[in-house]
Coordinates of C-alpha atoms and ligand atoms in Angstrom, one line a residue:
Chain A
M1 CA 73.3 90.3 84.6
D2 CA 71.6 93.5 86.9
T3 CA 70.2 93.0 90.8
E4 CA 68.0 94.2 92.4
I5 CA 69.9 95.4 96.2
T6 CA 68.5 98.1 99.0
L7 CA 72.6 99.3 100.5
R8 CA 72.2 100.6 104.0
V9 CA 75.2 103.5 104.7
D10 CA 75.8 106.1 107.3
G11 CA 72.4 105.5 107.9
A12 CA 70.3 105.8 104.7
A13 CA 69.2 103.5 102.8
H14 CA 69.8 103.0 98.6
P15 CA 68.2 100.5 96.3
L16 CA 69.7 100.2 93.3
A17 CA 69.8 97.8 90.8
V18 CA 73.5 96.4 90.4
D19 CA 75.7 94.4 87.9
T20 CA 76.0 91.5 90.2
R21 CA 80.4 91.5 89.8
T22 CA 80.1 95.1 91.0
T23 CA 82.0 95.0 94.6
L24 CA 80.7 97.3 97.5
L25 CA 83.7 99.7 97.3
D26 CA 83.0 100.7 93.2
A27 CA 79.1 100.8 95.0
L28 CA 80.3 103.0 97.7
R29 CA 82.2 105.1 95.2
E30 CA 80.5 105.1 91.2
R31 CA 76.9 104.6 92.3
L32 CA 76.1 106.9 95.5
R33 CA 79.5 108.9 95.2
N34 CA 80.4 108.3 98.9
T35 CA 84.3 108.3 98.4
S36 CA 85.0 108.1 101.3
P37 CA 86.8 104.5 101.1
K38 CA 89.5 105.2 99.0
K39 CA 90.4 102.2 96.0
G40 CA 94.5 101.5 96.1
C41 CA 95.0 97.8 95.1
D42 CA 91.6 96.2 94.8
H43 CA 92.9 92.7 95.8
G44 CA 92.7 93.1 100.0
Q45 CA 96.3 93.7 99.7
C46 CA 96.5 97.9 101.1
G47 CA 93.4 98.5 103.6
A48 CA 92.6 102.0 101.5
C49 CA 88.7 100.7 101.1
T50 CA 88.2 99.5 104.7
V51 CA 84.7 99.8 106.1
L52 CA 82.6 99.1 108.8
L53 CA 80.0 96.0 107.9
D54 CA 77.8 95.7 111.0
G55 CA 80.0 97.4 113.4
R56 CA 83.3 94.5 111.8
R57 CA 85.9 96.1 109.9
V58 CA 86.6 94.6 106.3
N59 CA 88.4 95.1 102.7
S60 CA 84.8 96.9 100.5
C61 CA 87.2 95.5 97.2
L62 CA 86.4 92.4 98.2
V63 CA 83.1 92.2 99.4
L64 CA 80.4 92.0 96.9
A65 CA 78.0 94.8 96.4
V66 CA 74.9 91.7 96.4
T67 CA 76.0 89.9 99.6
V68 CA 75.3 93.0 101.8
G69 CA 72.5 92.0 102.2
D70 CA 70.4 93.6 105.3
A71 CA 73.5 95.0 106.9
E72 CA 75.2 98.1 108.2
V73 CA 77.7 99.8 105.7
T74 CA 79.2 102.6 108.4
T75 CA 82.4 104.0 105.7
S76 CA 85.3 107.1 108.0
D77 CA 82.4 109.8 106.6
G78 CA 79.8 107.8 108.5
L79 CA 81.7 107.6 112.1
A80 CA 80.8 112.0 111.7
A81 CA 77.7 112.1 114.1
D82 CA 75.8 115.5 113.3
G83 CA 79.0 116.5 110.9
Q84 CA 80.9 116.3 114.6
P85 CA 84.0 114.4 112.8
H86 CA 85.0 110.7 114.9
R87 CA 87.4 111.0 118.3
L88 CA 89.4 109.3 116.0
H89 CA 89.4 111.5 113.2
R90 CA 90.8 114.6 115.5
S91 CA 93.1 112.4 116.4
F92 CA 94.5 111.4 113.0
V93 CA 94.4 115.6 113.1
E94 CA 96.3 116.0 116.7
Y95 CA 98.2 113.5 116.1
D96 CA 99.3 114.2 112.2
A97 CA 98.9 110.7 111.2
F98 CA 98.8 111.2 107.8
Q99 CA 100.8 113.2 105.0
C100 CA 98.5 113.3 101.3
G101 CA 95.1 111.7 103.7
Y102 CA 94.4 108.3 100.5
C103 CA 94.8 105.7 102.3
T104 CA 93.7 107.4 106.3
P105 CA 89.8 107.1 106.6
G106 CA 90.5 103.3 106.3
Q107 CA 92.7 104.2 108.3
V108 CA 90.5 105.2 110.5
C109 CA 88.1 102.6 110.2
S110 CA 89.9 100.4 111.0
A111 CA 91.0 101.6 113.9
A112 CA 87.3 101.8 115.4
G113 CA 87.0 98.1 114.5
V114 CA 90.3 97.0 116.1
I115 CA 89.4 99.2 119.3
E116 CA 85.9 96.9 119.4
E117 CA 88.5 94.4 118.8
A118 CA 90.6 95.5 122.1
R119 CA 87.1 95.5 123.4
Q120 CA 85.9 91.6 123.0
G121 CA 88.6 90.8 124.2
W122 CA 90.1 89.2 121.8
P123 CA 94.1 88.3 121.3
S124 CA 96.6 89.2 118.3
A125 CA 100.0 87.7 116.6
V126 CA 101.7 89.6 119.1
T127 CA 100.1 88.9 122.0
G128 CA 102.7 86.2 124.2
D129 CA 99.6 84.2 125.1
V130 CA 96.4 84.2 123.4
T131 CA 93.8 83.2 126.1
D132 CA 95.1 86.0 128.0
E133 CA 93.3 89.1 127.3
P134 CA 95.3 92.0 124.5
D135 CA 96.1 95.8 126.6
L136 CA 96.7 97.7 122.7
T137 CA 100.3 98.4 123.5
D138 CA 101.7 100.1 120.6
A139 CA 103.2 96.9 119.5
E140 CA 99.4 95.4 119.5
I141 CA 98.3 98.3 117.5
R142 CA 101.2 97.6 115.2
E143 CA 100.0 94.8 114.3
R144 CA 96.3 95.1 114.3
M145 CA 97.1 97.4 112.0
S146 CA 99.5 96.2 109.4
G147 CA 95.6 95.4 107.0
N148 CA 96.3 99.1 106.5
L149 CA 99.1 100.0 104.1
C150 CA 100.7 104.4 103.8
R151 CA 102.7 104.5 101.5
C152 CA 104.4 107.5 103.2
A153 CA 103.7 106.5 105.9
A154 CA 103.0 107.6 108.0
Y155 CA 103.0 104.9 110.4
A156 CA 104.8 107.0 113.3
N157 CA 102.1 109.6 113.8
I158 CA 99.4 106.8 113.4
V159 CA 100.2 104.4 116.1
P160 CA 100.7 106.9 118.4
A161 CA 96.9 108.7 117.1
V162 CA 94.5 105.4 117.1
A163 CA 96.9 104.9 121.1
A164 CA 95.2 107.7 122.7
V165 CA 91.7 107.2 121.5
A166 CA 92.8 103.1 123.1
Q167 CA 93.6 104.8 126.6
S168 CA 90.0 106.4 126.6
E169 CA 87.9 103.9 125.7
G170 CA 89.9 101.8 128.5
V171 CA 91.3 99.3 125.8
R172 CA 95.0 100.7 126.5
R173 CA 96.9 100.3 130.8
Chain B
M1 CA 85.4 90.1 85.0
R2 CA 83.0 87.2 83.4
E3 CA 79.4 87.8 84.0
F4 CA 78.1 85.7 86.3
R5 CA 74.3 84.2 88.5
Y6 CA 73.9 84.9 91.9
E7 CA 72.1 82.8 94.3
Q8 CA 71.2 82.2 98.5
P9 CA 69.7 79.8 97.9
P10 CA 67.8 78.6 101.5
D11 CA 69.7 75.2 102.9
V12 CA 73.4 73.9 102.4
A13 CA 71.2 70.6 101.0
G14 CA 69.8 73.5 97.5
A15 CA 72.9 74.9 97.2
V16 CA 74.7 72.0 96.3
A17 CA 72.6 71.3 94.1
L18 CA 73.0 74.5 92.2
V19 CA 76.5 73.6 91.9
A20 CA 76.4 70.2 91.2
G21 CA 73.9 70.9 87.8
A22 CA 76.1 73.8 86.8
P23 CA 80.0 73.0 85.0
D24 CA 80.8 76.1 86.3
G25 CA 79.4 77.5 89.1
A26 CA 81.1 77.5 92.2
F27 CA 80.2 78.4 96.6
L28 CA 80.8 81.4 97.8
G29 CA 82.3 81.7 101.5
G30 CA 84.2 85.4 101.9
G31 CA 84.8 85.7 98.2
T32 CA 88.0 87.7 99.6
N33 CA 90.1 84.9 97.4
L34 CA 87.8 84.3 95.0
V35 CA 86.1 87.4 94.2
D36 CA 90.6 88.5 93.8
L37 CA 90.7 85.5 91.5
M38 CA 87.5 86.6 89.3
K39 CA 89.3 90.0 89.0
L40 CA 92.8 88.4 88.1
G41 CA 90.8 86.4 85.0
V42 CA 91.8 83.7 86.9
A43 CA 88.6 82.5 88.1
T44 CA 85.5 81.6 85.7
P45 CA 82.4 80.8 87.1
D46 CA 79.3 81.8 85.7
L47 CA 77.2 80.5 88.6
L48 CA 78.0 82.2 92.4
V49 CA 76.2 79.9 95.6
D50 CA 77.0 82.6 98.3
V51 CA 76.5 79.5 101.1
R52 CA 78.3 82.4 104.0
E53 CA 75.0 83.2 105.9
L54 CA 73.9 79.7 105.1
T55 CA 76.4 76.9 106.3
S56 CA 76.4 77.3 110.0
R57 CA 78.1 80.0 111.9
E58 CA 78.5 78.4 115.4
I59 CA 82.1 76.6 117.1
T60 CA 80.1 73.9 119.1
D61 CA 81.5 71.8 122.2
L62 CA 81.9 67.4 120.7
P63 CA 81.4 64.8 123.3
D64 CA 84.8 63.8 123.3
G65 CA 86.3 67.1 124.6
G66 CA 86.4 68.3 120.6
V67 CA 84.9 70.7 118.7
R68 CA 83.1 71.2 115.6
I69 CA 83.6 74.6 113.2
G70 CA 80.9 75.2 111.0
A71 CA 82.3 75.7 107.3
G72 CA 81.4 79.5 107.8
V73 CA 82.8 81.0 111.0
P74 CA 84.5 83.6 110.7
N75 CA 88.8 83.5 110.7
A76 CA 88.6 86.1 113.0
D77 CA 85.4 84.4 115.6
L78 CA 87.9 81.4 115.2
A79 CA 90.7 82.3 116.3
A80 CA 88.9 84.5 119.3
D81 CA 87.4 80.9 120.2
R82 CA 88.3 80.8 124.4
R83 CA 88.2 77.2 123.8
V84 CA 90.0 77.5 121.3
R85 CA 92.4 80.5 122.9
E86 CA 93.0 77.2 125.5
R87 CA 92.6 73.6 123.7
F88 CA 94.2 74.5 121.1
S89 CA 96.3 77.4 120.7
V90 CA 98.1 76.9 118.1
L91 CA 95.4 77.2 116.0
A92 CA 94.0 80.2 117.2
Q93 CA 97.9 81.1 116.7
A94 CA 98.3 80.5 113.4
L95 CA 95.0 82.6 112.0
L96 CA 95.8 85.2 113.8
A97 CA 99.9 85.3 112.0
G98 CA 97.8 85.2 108.7
A99 CA 95.8 88.0 106.2
S100 CA 95.0 90.7 108.7
G101 CA 91.7 91.7 110.9
Q102 CA 89.7 92.9 107.3
L103 CA 90.2 89.9 105.5
R104 CA 90.1 87.6 109.2
N105 CA 86.6 89.6 109.6
R106 CA 84.9 88.2 106.5
A107 CA 87.0 84.8 105.4
T108 CA 86.1 81.4 106.2
T109 CA 86.8 78.8 107.8
G110 CA 85.5 76.6 104.3
G111 CA 87.0 79.1 102.0
N112 CA 90.1 79.1 104.3
L113 CA 91.0 75.6 104.0
L114 CA 89.7 76.3 99.6
Q115 CA 91.7 79.1 98.7
R116 CA 94.0 78.7 95.5
T117 CA 97.8 79.2 96.2
R118 CA 99.8 82.5 95.3
C119 CA 102.1 81.4 92.7
G120 CA 102.7 84.6 90.5
Y121 CA 102.0 83.0 87.3
F122 CA 98.4 80.8 88.4
T123 CA 97.6 84.5 89.0
D124 CA 99.3 85.9 86.3
V125 CA 97.0 85.1 82.6
T126 CA 99.9 85.8 79.8
K127 CA 102.2 83.5 81.6
P128 CA 102.4 79.8 81.9
C129 CA 100.1 77.9 84.7
N130 CA 99.5 74.0 84.5
K131 CA 97.6 74.5 87.2
R132 CA 95.4 77.0 85.8
L133 CA 95.5 76.1 81.9
P134 CA 96.6 72.8 82.0
G135 CA 100.0 71.5 79.2
S136 CA 100.9 75.4 79.1
G137 CA 104.0 74.3 81.6
C138 CA 105.6 76.2 84.8
G139 CA 106.3 79.6 84.5
A140 CA 107.9 79.4 87.8
L141 CA 109.8 76.1 88.0
E142 CA 112.6 77.5 85.7
G143 CA 111.2 81.4 86.8
V144 CA 110.4 83.4 90.3
H145 CA 109.9 80.4 93.2
R146 CA 111.9 81.9 95.3
N147 CA 108.5 80.8 97.6
H148 CA 107.3 77.9 96.0
A149 CA 107.7 74.0 97.7
I150 CA 110.4 71.7 98.7
L151 CA 109.0 68.8 99.0
G152 CA 107.3 67.2 97.3
Q153 CA 106.7 68.5 93.2
T154 CA 106.3 67.6 90.7
L155 CA 109.3 68.4 88.1
D156 CA 109.4 67.2 85.2
G157 CA 106.2 66.2 82.5
P158 CA 102.6 67.6 81.5
G159 CA 101.7 67.8 85.4
T160 CA 105.1 70.1 86.3
C161 CA 104.2 72.4 89.3
V162 CA 106.2 73.3 92.6
A163 CA 103.7 75.6 93.5
T164 CA 102.6 75.7 97.8
H165 CA 99.6 75.7 99.8
P166 CA 99.0 79.2 101.4
S167 CA 96.7 78.2 104.4
D168 CA 97.9 79.2 108.0
M169 CA 95.4 78.0 109.7
A170 CA 95.2 74.3 107.2
V171 CA 99.2 73.6 108.8
A172 CA 97.1 73.8 112.3
M173 CA 94.7 71.7 111.9
L174 CA 96.7 68.9 110.2
A175 CA 99.3 68.8 113.4
L176 CA 95.7 69.1 115.4
D177 CA 93.7 65.7 113.1
A178 CA 91.2 67.7 111.8
V179 CA 88.3 66.3 109.9
V180 CA 86.3 67.9 108.0
R181 CA 82.8 67.2 106.5
V182 CA 81.4 67.2 103.7
L183 CA 77.4 67.2 101.9
G184 CA 77.5 66.6 98.4
P185 CA 74.8 65.7 95.5
D186 CA 75.1 62.4 96.9
G187 CA 75.0 62.9 100.8
E188 CA 78.2 63.4 103.8
R189 CA 81.4 62.3 104.1
A190 CA 83.7 62.3 106.5
V191 CA 87.3 63.8 105.2
P192 CA 90.5 63.2 106.9
L193 CA 91.8 66.7 106.6
A194 CA 95.2 64.6 105.5
E195 CA 93.8 63.5 102.8
L196 CA 91.7 66.7 101.5
H197 CA 94.7 68.3 99.7
R198 CA 96.6 66.7 97.6
L199 CA 99.7 66.6 95.8
P200 CA 100.6 67.4 92.4
G201 CA 101.1 65.0 90.6
E202 CA 99.8 64.4 87.3
D203 CA 97.2 67.1 88.1
P204 CA 98.3 70.2 88.7
S205 CA 94.3 71.9 88.5
R206 CA 93.3 70.0 91.4
D207 CA 94.2 71.4 94.3
T208 CA 92.2 69.2 96.5
T209 CA 90.3 65.5 96.5
L210 CA 86.5 66.5 96.8
R211 CA 84.4 66.7 93.6
H212 CA 82.6 69.2 92.0
G213 CA 79.6 70.4 94.5
E214 CA 80.6 69.0 97.4
L215 CA 80.7 71.5 99.8
I216 CA 81.8 71.9 103.1
T217 CA 79.8 71.8 105.9
A218 CA 82.1 71.7 109.2
I219 CA 85.4 70.9 110.4
D220 CA 86.2 68.5 113.6
L221 CA 88.5 68.8 115.8
P222 CA 89.2 66.0 117.7
P223 CA 90.4 66.4 121.8
L224 CA 94.4 67.7 122.1
G225 CA 94.8 67.4 125.5
F226 CA 98.7 69.0 125.8
P227 CA 100.6 71.7 124.5
S228 CA 100.6 72.9 120.8
R229 CA 102.3 76.5 119.1
Y230 CA 102.8 77.5 116.0
R231 CA 105.3 79.8 114.4
K232 CA 106.0 81.3 111.1
A233 CA 108.4 82.8 109.6
R234 CA 107.8 85.5 106.6
D235 CA 109.6 88.2 105.3
R236 CA 107.7 91.8 107.4
A237 CA 106.7 90.7 111.1
S238 CA 102.7 90.9 109.4
F239 CA 100.3 90.3 107.2
A240 CA 102.8 88.0 105.0
F241 CA 102.4 85.4 104.0
A242 CA 104.7 81.6 105.7
L243 CA 108.2 81.7 103.5
V244 CA 107.8 78.8 106.5
S245 CA 105.4 78.2 109.6
V246 CA 105.8 75.0 111.6
A247 CA 101.9 73.5 113.6
A248 CA 103.0 71.4 116.6
A249 CA 102.0 69.4 120.1
L250 CA 104.0 67.9 122.2
R251 CA 103.2 65.9 125.2
V252 CA 107.2 65.3 127.2
E253 CA 107.2 62.9 130.2
D254 CA 110.7 63.0 132.4
G255 CA 112.8 64.6 129.1
V256 CA 110.7 62.5 126.7
V257 CA 109.1 62.4 123.7
R258 CA 105.9 60.9 124.4
E259 CA 103.4 61.9 122.0
A260 CA 104.3 64.9 118.9
R261 CA 102.2 66.4 116.1
L262 CA 104.1 68.0 113.6
A263 CA 103.2 70.1 110.2
L264 CA 104.6 73.0 107.5
G265 CA 103.7 74.9 106.3
G266 CA 104.9 76.9 102.6
V267 CA 107.5 73.6 101.9
A268 CA 104.5 71.9 99.6
H269 CA 101.9 71.7 97.5
T270 CA 99.8 70.6 100.4
P271 CA 99.9 71.9 104.0
W272 CA 102.9 68.6 105.0
R273 CA 102.8 66.8 107.6
A274 CA 106.0 65.5 109.4
L275 CA 105.4 61.9 110.4
T276 CA 109.3 60.8 109.7
A277 CA 109.8 63.5 112.4
E278 CA 106.4 62.4 114.2
R279 CA 108.6 58.6 114.4
A280 CA 112.1 60.1 115.5
L281 CA 110.7 62.3 118.1
V282 CA 108.5 60.2 119.8
G283 CA 109.6 58.4 122.9
G284 CA 113.6 60.2 121.7
P285 CA 114.8 62.3 124.6
A286 CA 113.5 66.5 124.6
T287 CA 116.7 67.9 123.9
E288 CA 117.2 70.0 121.0
D289 CA 119.9 67.5 119.0
A290 CA 117.2 64.8 119.0
F291 CA 114.5 67.9 116.7
A292 CA 117.6 68.8 114.9
A293 CA 118.0 65.5 113.7
A294 CA 114.5 64.7 114.1
A295 CA 113.4 66.7 111.0
A296 CA 116.4 66.6 109.6
E297 CA 114.7 63.4 109.0
E298 CA 111.3 64.5 107.5
L299 CA 113.8 67.3 105.4
E300 CA 115.6 64.5 103.7
A301 CA 113.3 64.1 101.3
A302 CA 114.0 67.7 100.0
T303 CA 114.9 68.9 96.4
P304 CA 114.6 72.7 96.9
L305 CA 114.8 74.3 93.5
R306 CA 117.6 76.6 92.4
D307 CA 115.9 79.8 94.8
N308 CA 114.2 78.2 97.6
G309 CA 117.5 75.9 99.6
F310 CA 117.3 78.3 102.4
K311 CA 113.8 76.9 103.2
V312 CA 115.9 73.6 103.6
P313 CA 117.3 75.3 107.1
L314 CA 114.6 77.4 108.2
A315 CA 112.4 74.7 107.6
R316 CA 114.4 72.4 110.6
N317 CA 115.2 75.8 112.7
L318 CA 112.3 76.7 112.6
V319 CA 111.1 72.7 114.3
V320 CA 114.0 72.7 116.4
R321 CA 112.8 76.6 118.2
T322 CA 108.8 75.5 118.2
L323 CA 109.3 72.8 119.8
A324 CA 112.0 74.1 122.5
D325 CA 109.7 76.3 123.6
L326 CA 107.0 73.3 123.5
T327 CA 109.1 71.6 125.6
E328 CA 110.4 74.8 128.1
G329 CA 106.5 75.3 128.9
S330 CA 105.9 77.9 127.5
R331 CA 101.8 78.2 124.7
Ligands
FAD401 C1 96.3 90.1 100.6 C2 96.0 88.9 101.2 C3 97.0 88.5 102.0 C4 96.5 87.1 102.5 N1 97.4 86.0 104.2 C5 97.1 84.8 104.2 C6 97.5 84.6 105.4 O1 98.9 85.3 105.4 N2 98.1 83.7 105.5 C7 96.1 82.8 105.1 O2 96.4 81.8 105.3 N3 96.1 83.4 104.1 C8 96.1 84.9 103.6 N4 95.4 85.5 102.8 C9 93.9 84.4 102.0 C10 93.1 84.3 102.6 O3 92.9 83.7 104.5 C11 91.4 84.0 102.0 O4 91.5 84.5 100.9 C12 90.6 83.7 103.3 O5 91.3 82.6 104.2 C13 89.4 82.6 101.8 O6 89.0 82.5 102.5 P1 86.9 82.5 102.1 O7 86.0 83.0 103.4 O8 86.8 84.5 101.8 O9 87.1 82.4 100.4 P2 85.7 82.0 99.2 O10 87.2 83.5 98.7 O11 84.4 82.5 99.1 O12 86.2 81.2 98.2 C14 87.7 80.2 97.8 C15 87.2 78.4 97.6 O13 87.1 78.1 98.6 C16 85.5 78.0 97.6 N5 84.3 77.6 99.2 C17 84.6 78.5 100.0 N6 83.4 78.0 101.5 C18 83.8 76.3 100.2 C19 82.3 76.2 100.9 N7 82.2 76.0 102.4 N8 82.9 74.2 101.0 C20 83.2 74.3 99.7 N9 83.8 75.4 98.6 C21 83.5 76.2 99.7 C22 85.2 79.1 97.3 O14 84.6 78.0 95.5 C23 86.2 79.4 96.7 O15 86.8 78.1 95.5 C24 95.6 86.2 102.5 C25 94.7 86.9 101.3 C26 94.4 87.7 101.1 C27 93.8 88.7 99.7
SF4_402 S1 103.9 76.1 90.2 FE1 102.2 75.6 90.3 S2 100.9 76.8 89.6 FE2 102.5 78.1 89.7 S3 103.4 78.1 87.4 FE3 103.5 76.8 88.1 S4 102.3 74.9 87.5 FE4 101.9 76.8 87.7
FES403 S1 92.4 98.4 97.5 FE1 90.8 97.9 98.9 S2 92.2 95.9 100.3 FE2 93.4 97.9 98.8
FES404 S1 98.5 110.0 104.5 FE1 99.6 108.9 102.4 S2 98.8 107.4 102.4 FE2 98.5 107.2 104.0

């Protein structure tokens, strides 16, 4: 059943008619040709499809495109402003935080979410006392990034790549 | 995936009317479970009524010191709420132990309570499953059931089902005596969480006592006033469902247990309130021996399957550890 929607993606509005069954991930990749979010599992289990929806990280494979409404979708592509890579992109390159790169756009969007969530003072499962304000230690970063799998197991370099940006953003002591 | 119509009615009453009037209609929360099951062909609604933004996204204080949680509150926001972190730490901990940061941002409180089992036969339409296709048999009973139930299963007959309820949040809410507020075609009612989920009995296709078209609008938590804690044992340290989990709250005075709340996850078709253990604990000493004895009494009713007997000692040890943590005064 086709429905008319307008998706706001990386700063541009895209009117399109989608079958109600279309996920945000498929609308981005197949209709808008934004292949930055990747399809790993299509079931919420790997994080490769992670995008920011009004600034919050979500799995775009489990979001139906018709439910997005006016929310602003930001993909890893969209984090790069004026053709310049985002500081997380640069940090991933600097720390060699990927091999094949398939999981990387999802990792980058997720990391942007992690930093924002820490700034809001959200605890995690490894925060000793949930009433504490978190400090993005390596253990905190590992826990908070656990929704993003990496088949190449670049984890050992992803953690410092995220940590460096967290430090410069003041959410890691 | 079956074709479906998508509706965003202007209010909750409209949402209830739409689903109540459509035998194959369903409410859509964050979609993190329902959309997944639709892709798998396990759920086949022909109408989705989006209630994510319609149900309240607010957490409000109740006059008695408790809180009311709107059904649309995302799991992440609930875990981050100051009042929840300070007064109901077991709930914040349970939420944070579940799923991933991305999923918690999208998943709603109402949807979390009603998420369906992760039994691998239930999610595979080529396999027998009495829950998905009544009368087809239970693939798990003699199959892969390492992470299935040890309590309250139906072990023979057409109702056979040994599945578990996967939610962490619901286990914490059960220990907190939560009350679920429901709106149906005939008006509002309040359902104690302990009466929301049901054991498989003769009909495992029904997870809950809700009627078709009934919408969860909010969950009320009465005040607690003593320390609480959640512990979860799983196959990997993060982003995995519970093998066994424990939600507990304990009030200890002069070394004697005055009040005890205990619920287990990963052990039954419902979040499991350990009332036998609670009764054994209250009035007794706050010692590890007493905790172990109370847990053992609860678990006497266990009927483990061929490959999940490990859950019995795991549950006992997790109860002891959690209660000991609480006695030591950690949150
Ligand atoms: C990879 C993965 C890992 C996960 N790990 C965990 C875990 O470790 N622990 C855990 O607890 N959970 C885990 N989850 C499950 C997750 O918590 C649930 O998918 C989520 O809470 C469901 O909420 P939702 O709003 O997305 O529900 P939906 O998918 O929208 O809905 C679920 C069900 O509830 C119904 N519904 C929704 N809202 C209402 C309402 N207001 N009233 C009546 N009916 C309603 C829907 O019709 C549907 O039947 C995991 C999920 C995934 C995909
Ligand atoms: S345990 Fe329940 S859900 Fe799993 S196959 Fe058996 S009947 Fe189906
Ligand atoms: S593709 Fe969405 S989580 Fe794997
Ligand atoms: S870099 Fe290859 S999957 Fe992560």
